[in-house]
Structure formats: C-alpha cells, structure tokens
PDB file of C-alpha atoms in Angstrom:
ATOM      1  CA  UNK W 162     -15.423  -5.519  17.408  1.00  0.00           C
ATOM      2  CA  UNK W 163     -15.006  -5.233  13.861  1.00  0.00           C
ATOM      3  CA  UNK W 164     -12.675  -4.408  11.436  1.00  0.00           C
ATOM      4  CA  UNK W 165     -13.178  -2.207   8.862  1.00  0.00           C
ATOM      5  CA  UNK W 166     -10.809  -1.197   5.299  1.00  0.00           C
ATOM      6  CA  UNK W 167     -12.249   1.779   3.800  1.00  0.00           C
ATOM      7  CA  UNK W 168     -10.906   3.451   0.760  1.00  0.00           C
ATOM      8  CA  UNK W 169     -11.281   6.516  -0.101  1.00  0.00           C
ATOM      9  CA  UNK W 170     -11.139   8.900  -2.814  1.00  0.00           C
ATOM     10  CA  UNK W 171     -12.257  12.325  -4.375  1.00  0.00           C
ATOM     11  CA  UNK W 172     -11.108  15.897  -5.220  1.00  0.00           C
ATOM     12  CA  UNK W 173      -8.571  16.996  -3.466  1.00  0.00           C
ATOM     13  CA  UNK W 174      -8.789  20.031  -1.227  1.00  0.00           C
ATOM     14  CA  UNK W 175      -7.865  20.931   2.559  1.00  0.00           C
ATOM     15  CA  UNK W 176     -10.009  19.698   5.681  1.00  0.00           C
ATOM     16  CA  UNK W 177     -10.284  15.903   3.717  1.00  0.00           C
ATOM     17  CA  UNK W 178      -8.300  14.361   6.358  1.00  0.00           C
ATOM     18  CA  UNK W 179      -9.719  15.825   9.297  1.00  0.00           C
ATOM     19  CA  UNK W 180     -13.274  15.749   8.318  1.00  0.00           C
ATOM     20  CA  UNK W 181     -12.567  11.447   7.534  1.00  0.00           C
ATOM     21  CA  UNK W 182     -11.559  11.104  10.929  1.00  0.00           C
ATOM     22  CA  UNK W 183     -14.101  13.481  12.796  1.00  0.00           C
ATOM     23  CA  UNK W 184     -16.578  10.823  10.851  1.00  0.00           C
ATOM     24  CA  UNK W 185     -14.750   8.018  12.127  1.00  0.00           C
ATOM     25  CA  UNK W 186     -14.836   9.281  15.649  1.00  0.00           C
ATOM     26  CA  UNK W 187     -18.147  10.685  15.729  1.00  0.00           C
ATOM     27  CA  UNK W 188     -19.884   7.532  14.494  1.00  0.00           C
ATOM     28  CA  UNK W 189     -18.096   5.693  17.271  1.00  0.00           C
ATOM     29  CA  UNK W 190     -15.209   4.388  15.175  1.00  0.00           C
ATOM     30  CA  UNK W 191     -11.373   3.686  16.450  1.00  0.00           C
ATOM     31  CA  UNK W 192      -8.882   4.793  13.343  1.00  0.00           C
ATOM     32  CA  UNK W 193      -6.356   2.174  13.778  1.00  0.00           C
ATOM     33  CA  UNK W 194      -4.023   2.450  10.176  1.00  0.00           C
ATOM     34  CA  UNK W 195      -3.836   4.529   7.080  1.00  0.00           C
ATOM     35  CA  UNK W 196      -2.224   5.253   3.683  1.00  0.00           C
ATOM     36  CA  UNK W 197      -3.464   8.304   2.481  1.00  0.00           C
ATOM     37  CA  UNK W 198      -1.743  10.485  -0.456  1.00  0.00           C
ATOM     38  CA  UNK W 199      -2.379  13.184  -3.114  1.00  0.00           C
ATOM     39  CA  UNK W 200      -1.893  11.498  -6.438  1.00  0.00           C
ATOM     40  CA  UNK W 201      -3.079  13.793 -10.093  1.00  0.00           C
ATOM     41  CA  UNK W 202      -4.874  16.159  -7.734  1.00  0.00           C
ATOM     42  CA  UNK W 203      -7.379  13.619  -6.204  1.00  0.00           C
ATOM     43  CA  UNK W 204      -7.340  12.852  -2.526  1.00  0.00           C
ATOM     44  CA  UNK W 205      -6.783   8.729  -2.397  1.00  0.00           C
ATOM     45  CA  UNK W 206      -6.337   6.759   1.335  1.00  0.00           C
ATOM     46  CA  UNK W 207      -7.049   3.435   2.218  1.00  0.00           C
ATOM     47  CA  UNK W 208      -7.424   3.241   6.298  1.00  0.00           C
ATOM     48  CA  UNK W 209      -8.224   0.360   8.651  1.00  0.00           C
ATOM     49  CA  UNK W 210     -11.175   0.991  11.493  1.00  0.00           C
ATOM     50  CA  UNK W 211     -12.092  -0.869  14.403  1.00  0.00           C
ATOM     51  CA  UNK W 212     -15.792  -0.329  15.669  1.00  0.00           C
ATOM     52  CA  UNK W 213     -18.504  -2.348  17.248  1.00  0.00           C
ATOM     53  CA  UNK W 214     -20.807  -4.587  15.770  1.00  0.00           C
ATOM     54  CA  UNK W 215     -23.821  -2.394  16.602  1.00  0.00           C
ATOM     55  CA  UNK W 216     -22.208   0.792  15.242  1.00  0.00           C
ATOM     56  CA  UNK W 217     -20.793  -0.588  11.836  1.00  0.00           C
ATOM     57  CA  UNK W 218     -24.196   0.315   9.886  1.00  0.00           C
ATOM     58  CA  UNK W 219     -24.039   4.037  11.398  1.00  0.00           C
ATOM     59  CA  UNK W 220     -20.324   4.246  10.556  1.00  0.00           C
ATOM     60  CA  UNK W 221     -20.609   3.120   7.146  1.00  0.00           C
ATOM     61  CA  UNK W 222     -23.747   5.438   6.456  1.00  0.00           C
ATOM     62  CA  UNK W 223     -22.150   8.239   7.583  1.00  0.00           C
ATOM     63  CA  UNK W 224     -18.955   7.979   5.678  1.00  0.00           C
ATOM     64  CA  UNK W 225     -21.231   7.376   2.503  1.00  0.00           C
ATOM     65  CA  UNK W 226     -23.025  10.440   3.073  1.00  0.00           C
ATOM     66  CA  UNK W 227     -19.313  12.489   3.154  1.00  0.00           C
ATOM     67  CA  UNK W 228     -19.369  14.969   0.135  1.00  0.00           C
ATOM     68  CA  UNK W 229     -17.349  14.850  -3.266  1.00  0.00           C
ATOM     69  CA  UNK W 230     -15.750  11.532  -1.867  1.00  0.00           C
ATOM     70  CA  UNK W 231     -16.471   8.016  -3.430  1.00  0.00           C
ATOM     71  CA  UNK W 232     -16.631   5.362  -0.159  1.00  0.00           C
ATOM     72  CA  UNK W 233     -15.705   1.696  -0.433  1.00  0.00           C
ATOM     73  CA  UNK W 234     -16.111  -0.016   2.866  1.00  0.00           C
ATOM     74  CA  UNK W 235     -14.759  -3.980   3.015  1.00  0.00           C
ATOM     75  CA  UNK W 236     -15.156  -5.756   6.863  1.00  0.00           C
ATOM     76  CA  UNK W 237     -11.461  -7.712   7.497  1.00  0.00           C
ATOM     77  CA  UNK W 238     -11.883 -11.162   7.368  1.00  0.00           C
ATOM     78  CA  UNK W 239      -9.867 -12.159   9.802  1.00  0.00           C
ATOM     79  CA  UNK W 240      -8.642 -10.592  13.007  1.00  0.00           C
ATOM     80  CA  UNK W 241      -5.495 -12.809  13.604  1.00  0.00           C
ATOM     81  CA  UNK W 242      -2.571 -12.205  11.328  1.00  0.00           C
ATOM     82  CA  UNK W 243      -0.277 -14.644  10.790  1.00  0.00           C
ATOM     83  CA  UNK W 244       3.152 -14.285  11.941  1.00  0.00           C
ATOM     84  CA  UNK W 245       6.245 -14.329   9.248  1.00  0.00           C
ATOM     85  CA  UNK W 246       9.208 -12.265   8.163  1.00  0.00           C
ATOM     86  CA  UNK W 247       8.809  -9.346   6.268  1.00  0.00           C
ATOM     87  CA  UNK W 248      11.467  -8.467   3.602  1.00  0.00           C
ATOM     88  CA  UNK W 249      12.226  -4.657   2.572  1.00  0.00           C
ATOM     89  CA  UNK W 250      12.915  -4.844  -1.668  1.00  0.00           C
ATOM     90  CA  UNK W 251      13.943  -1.324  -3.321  1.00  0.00           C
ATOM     91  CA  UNK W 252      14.134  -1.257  -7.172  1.00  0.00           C
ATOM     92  CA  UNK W 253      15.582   1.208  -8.487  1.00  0.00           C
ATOM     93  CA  UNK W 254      16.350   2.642 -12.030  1.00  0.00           C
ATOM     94  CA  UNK W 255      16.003   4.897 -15.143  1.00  0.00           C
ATOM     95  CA  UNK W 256      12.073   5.466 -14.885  1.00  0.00           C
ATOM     96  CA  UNK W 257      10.388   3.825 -18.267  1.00  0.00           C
ATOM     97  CA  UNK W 258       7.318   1.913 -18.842  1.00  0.00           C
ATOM     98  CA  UNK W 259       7.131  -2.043 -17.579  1.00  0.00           C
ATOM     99  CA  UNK W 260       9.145  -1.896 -14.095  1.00  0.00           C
ATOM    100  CA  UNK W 261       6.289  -2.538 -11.693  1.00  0.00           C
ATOM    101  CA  UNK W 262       4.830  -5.045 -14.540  1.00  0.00           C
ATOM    102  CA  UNK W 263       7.644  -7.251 -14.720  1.00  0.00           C
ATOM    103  CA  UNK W 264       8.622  -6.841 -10.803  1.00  0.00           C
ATOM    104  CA  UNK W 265       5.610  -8.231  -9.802  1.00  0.00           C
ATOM    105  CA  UNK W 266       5.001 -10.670 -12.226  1.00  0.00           C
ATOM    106  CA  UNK W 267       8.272 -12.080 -11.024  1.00  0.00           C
ATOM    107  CA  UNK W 268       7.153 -12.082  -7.440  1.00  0.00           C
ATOM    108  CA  UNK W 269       3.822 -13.445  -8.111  1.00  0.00           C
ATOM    109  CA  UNK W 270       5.673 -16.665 -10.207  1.00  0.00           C
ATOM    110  CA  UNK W 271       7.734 -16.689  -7.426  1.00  0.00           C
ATOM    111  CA  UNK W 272       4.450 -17.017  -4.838  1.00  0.00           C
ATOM    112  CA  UNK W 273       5.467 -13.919  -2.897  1.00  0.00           C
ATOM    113  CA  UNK W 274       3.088 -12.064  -1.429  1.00  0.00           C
ATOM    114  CA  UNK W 275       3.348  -7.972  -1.660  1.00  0.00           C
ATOM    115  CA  UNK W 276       1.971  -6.429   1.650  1.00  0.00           C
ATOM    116  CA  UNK W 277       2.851  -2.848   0.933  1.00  0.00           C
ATOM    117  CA  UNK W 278       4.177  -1.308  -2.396  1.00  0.00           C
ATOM    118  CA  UNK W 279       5.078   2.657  -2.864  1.00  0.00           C
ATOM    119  CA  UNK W 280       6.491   4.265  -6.118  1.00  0.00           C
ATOM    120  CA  UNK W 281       8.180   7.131  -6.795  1.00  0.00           C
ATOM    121  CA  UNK W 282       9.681   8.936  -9.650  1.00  0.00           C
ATOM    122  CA  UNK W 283      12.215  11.720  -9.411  1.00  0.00           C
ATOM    123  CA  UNK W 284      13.970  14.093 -11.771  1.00  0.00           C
ATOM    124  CA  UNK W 285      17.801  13.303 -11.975  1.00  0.00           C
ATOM    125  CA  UNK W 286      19.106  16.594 -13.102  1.00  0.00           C
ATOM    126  CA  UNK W 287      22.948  15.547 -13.288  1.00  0.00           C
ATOM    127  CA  UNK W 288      21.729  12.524 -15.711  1.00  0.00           C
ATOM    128  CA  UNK W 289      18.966  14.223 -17.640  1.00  0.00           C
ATOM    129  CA  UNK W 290      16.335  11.135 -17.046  1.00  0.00           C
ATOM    130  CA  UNK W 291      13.713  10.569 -14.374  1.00  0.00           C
ATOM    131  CA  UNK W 292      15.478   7.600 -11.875  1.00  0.00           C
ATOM    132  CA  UNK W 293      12.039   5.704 -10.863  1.00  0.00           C
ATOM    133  CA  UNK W 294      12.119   3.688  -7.565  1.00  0.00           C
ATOM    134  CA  UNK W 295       9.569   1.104  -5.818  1.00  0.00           C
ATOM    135  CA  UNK W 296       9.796  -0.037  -2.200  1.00  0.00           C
ATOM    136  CA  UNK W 297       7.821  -3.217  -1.456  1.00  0.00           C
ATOM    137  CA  UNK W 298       7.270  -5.373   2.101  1.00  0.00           C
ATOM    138  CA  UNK W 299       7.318  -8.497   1.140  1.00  0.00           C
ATOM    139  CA  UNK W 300       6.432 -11.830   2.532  1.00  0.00           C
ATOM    140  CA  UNK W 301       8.311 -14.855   0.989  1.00  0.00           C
ATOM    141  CA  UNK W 302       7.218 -18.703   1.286  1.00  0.00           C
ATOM    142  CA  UNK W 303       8.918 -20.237   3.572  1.00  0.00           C
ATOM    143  CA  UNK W 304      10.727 -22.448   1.712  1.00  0.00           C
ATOM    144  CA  UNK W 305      11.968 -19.754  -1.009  1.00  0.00           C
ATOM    145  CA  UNK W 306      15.706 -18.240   0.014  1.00  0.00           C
ATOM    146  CA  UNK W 307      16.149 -14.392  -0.158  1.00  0.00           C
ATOM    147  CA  UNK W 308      19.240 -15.396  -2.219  1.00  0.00           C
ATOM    148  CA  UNK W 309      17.400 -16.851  -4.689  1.00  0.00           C
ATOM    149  CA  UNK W 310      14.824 -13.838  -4.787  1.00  0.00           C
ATOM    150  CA  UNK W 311      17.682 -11.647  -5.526  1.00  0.00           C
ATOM    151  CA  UNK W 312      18.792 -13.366  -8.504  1.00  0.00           C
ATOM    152  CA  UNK W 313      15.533 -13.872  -9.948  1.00  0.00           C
ATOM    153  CA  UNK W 314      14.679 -10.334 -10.063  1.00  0.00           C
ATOM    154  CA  UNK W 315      18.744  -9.210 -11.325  1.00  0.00           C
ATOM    155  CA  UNK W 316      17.529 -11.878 -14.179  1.00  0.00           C
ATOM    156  CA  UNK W 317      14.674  -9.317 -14.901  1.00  0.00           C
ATOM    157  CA  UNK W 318      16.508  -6.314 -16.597  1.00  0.00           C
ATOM    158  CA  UNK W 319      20.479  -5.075 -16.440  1.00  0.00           C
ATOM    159  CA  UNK W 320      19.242  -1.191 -16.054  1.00  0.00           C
ATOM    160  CA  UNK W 321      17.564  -2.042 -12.114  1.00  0.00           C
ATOM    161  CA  UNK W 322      19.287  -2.098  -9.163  1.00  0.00           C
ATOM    162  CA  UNK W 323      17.605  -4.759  -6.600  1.00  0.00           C
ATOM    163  CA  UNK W 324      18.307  -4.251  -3.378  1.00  0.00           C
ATOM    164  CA  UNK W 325      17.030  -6.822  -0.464  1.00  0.00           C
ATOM    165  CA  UNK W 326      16.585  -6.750   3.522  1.00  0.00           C
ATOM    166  CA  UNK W 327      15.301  -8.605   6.242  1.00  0.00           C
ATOM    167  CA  UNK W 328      13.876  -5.033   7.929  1.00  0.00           C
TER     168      UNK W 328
END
C-alpha cells in the first residue's frame, strides 16, 4: 500500500468535500487524515490516502481531472513514524504583524520540529483590538527541556502569553 498527501485547493462552494472523497473512494482509495478549511473564500485541505500500488496512477488521474480545483499529490516517504512526545504550545496576544515569524524562527534555532500549526484571530470587543492566537504540536529534541522552551519564547516579546503542555 501506499501513502498518499494530497493538497488541495480552489473556489469555494458546497459539494467540495464530498465530491474529494467520492474520488477517493471510487478510484479505490482509503481516506485516512485531513485538514481541510475555508480560508479568503477558497476551499484549502491537505489529506493523507492510503491505496494500492496498482491503483495510485488511477487515483491520482482522477483527482487531477476534479474541476476548478488545483491537485498536488506527494507519495509519504516513509510508513513508520517515529515515536516521541508531542508538546501542545498556545501563543497568545494582541494580533499584529511578526508573531508566527518570530515564533517559529525561535523554534527552528531551537531545532524543534512543528507537526501541526493553526491560527486564529478574533475580535476582542471589551479591549477594542483583535487578540491573535496560534496552537502548535510540537516535537522537541530530546535533549532540549520544556523549561527551557518556555523561557526562550517569554524572551521573544512581553505582549505574548506562552503557554506549554505535554498533551
């Protein structure tokens, strides 16, 4: 079997979702994880598909072929994940320009690997300012602290509020 990470995006308008995955299943494909969102009015998903070797070309022509969508299909180099400790961070703070920026260009000094980032902003009507937040899974080298994660990122601005789990 192979593994398949498709991405996805185009207009954005209802039946998207279920025509994707009547491709997938028609074309003998097993949907096995997605991300999919409305972001500016465009449809955008990333999803993970397991299929058999001898069905991978039909798949991937026949999700090319899908109307108004633009089709990126990448086969998973590896199967076997490896096994380590995932760590919740939540930023938080007044929403302006730089905060992803300088969060992961702390992480990435720090060799930490992001496996999942989702950002938000949200009016704040009792302060008059959007408050902007970030969730990232991360996955920390094993001989880096938490501890010492948390102060490195406090050290990036006095206006976020860094907040760090083990789940």
């Amino acid at each position: 079997m192979k593994h398949l990470i498709i991405t996805v995006i185009g207009q954005d308008r209802p039946g998207l979702v279920e025509t994707l995955s009547d491709t997938v299943y028609q074309n003998q494909g097993n949907w096995l994880s997605s991300s999919l969102s409305k972001l500016a009015g465009q449809f955008t998903g990333i999803l993970q598909v397991e299929v058999a070797d001898q069905y991978v070309g039909v798949l991937s022509s026949a999700l090319s072929q899908l109307d108004d969508l633009q089709v990126q299909i990448v086969e998973e180099e590896s199967k076997t994940l490896p096994t380590s400790v995932v760590h919740h961070l939540l930023v938080t703070g007044n929403d302006r320009s730089g905060i992803v920026k300088d969060v992961t260009t702390k992480l990435n000094q720090l060799g930490i690997n992001i496996h999942k980032l989702k950002t938000h902003s949200d009016s704040a009507p009792n302060w008059g300012y959007p408050i902007f937040s970030a969730r990232f899974q991360l996955e920390l080298p094993g001989d880096l602290s938490i501890e010492y994660v948390q102060e490195e990122l406090e050290k990036i601005a006095d206006d976020l509020t860094i907040d760090i789990d083990d789940n």
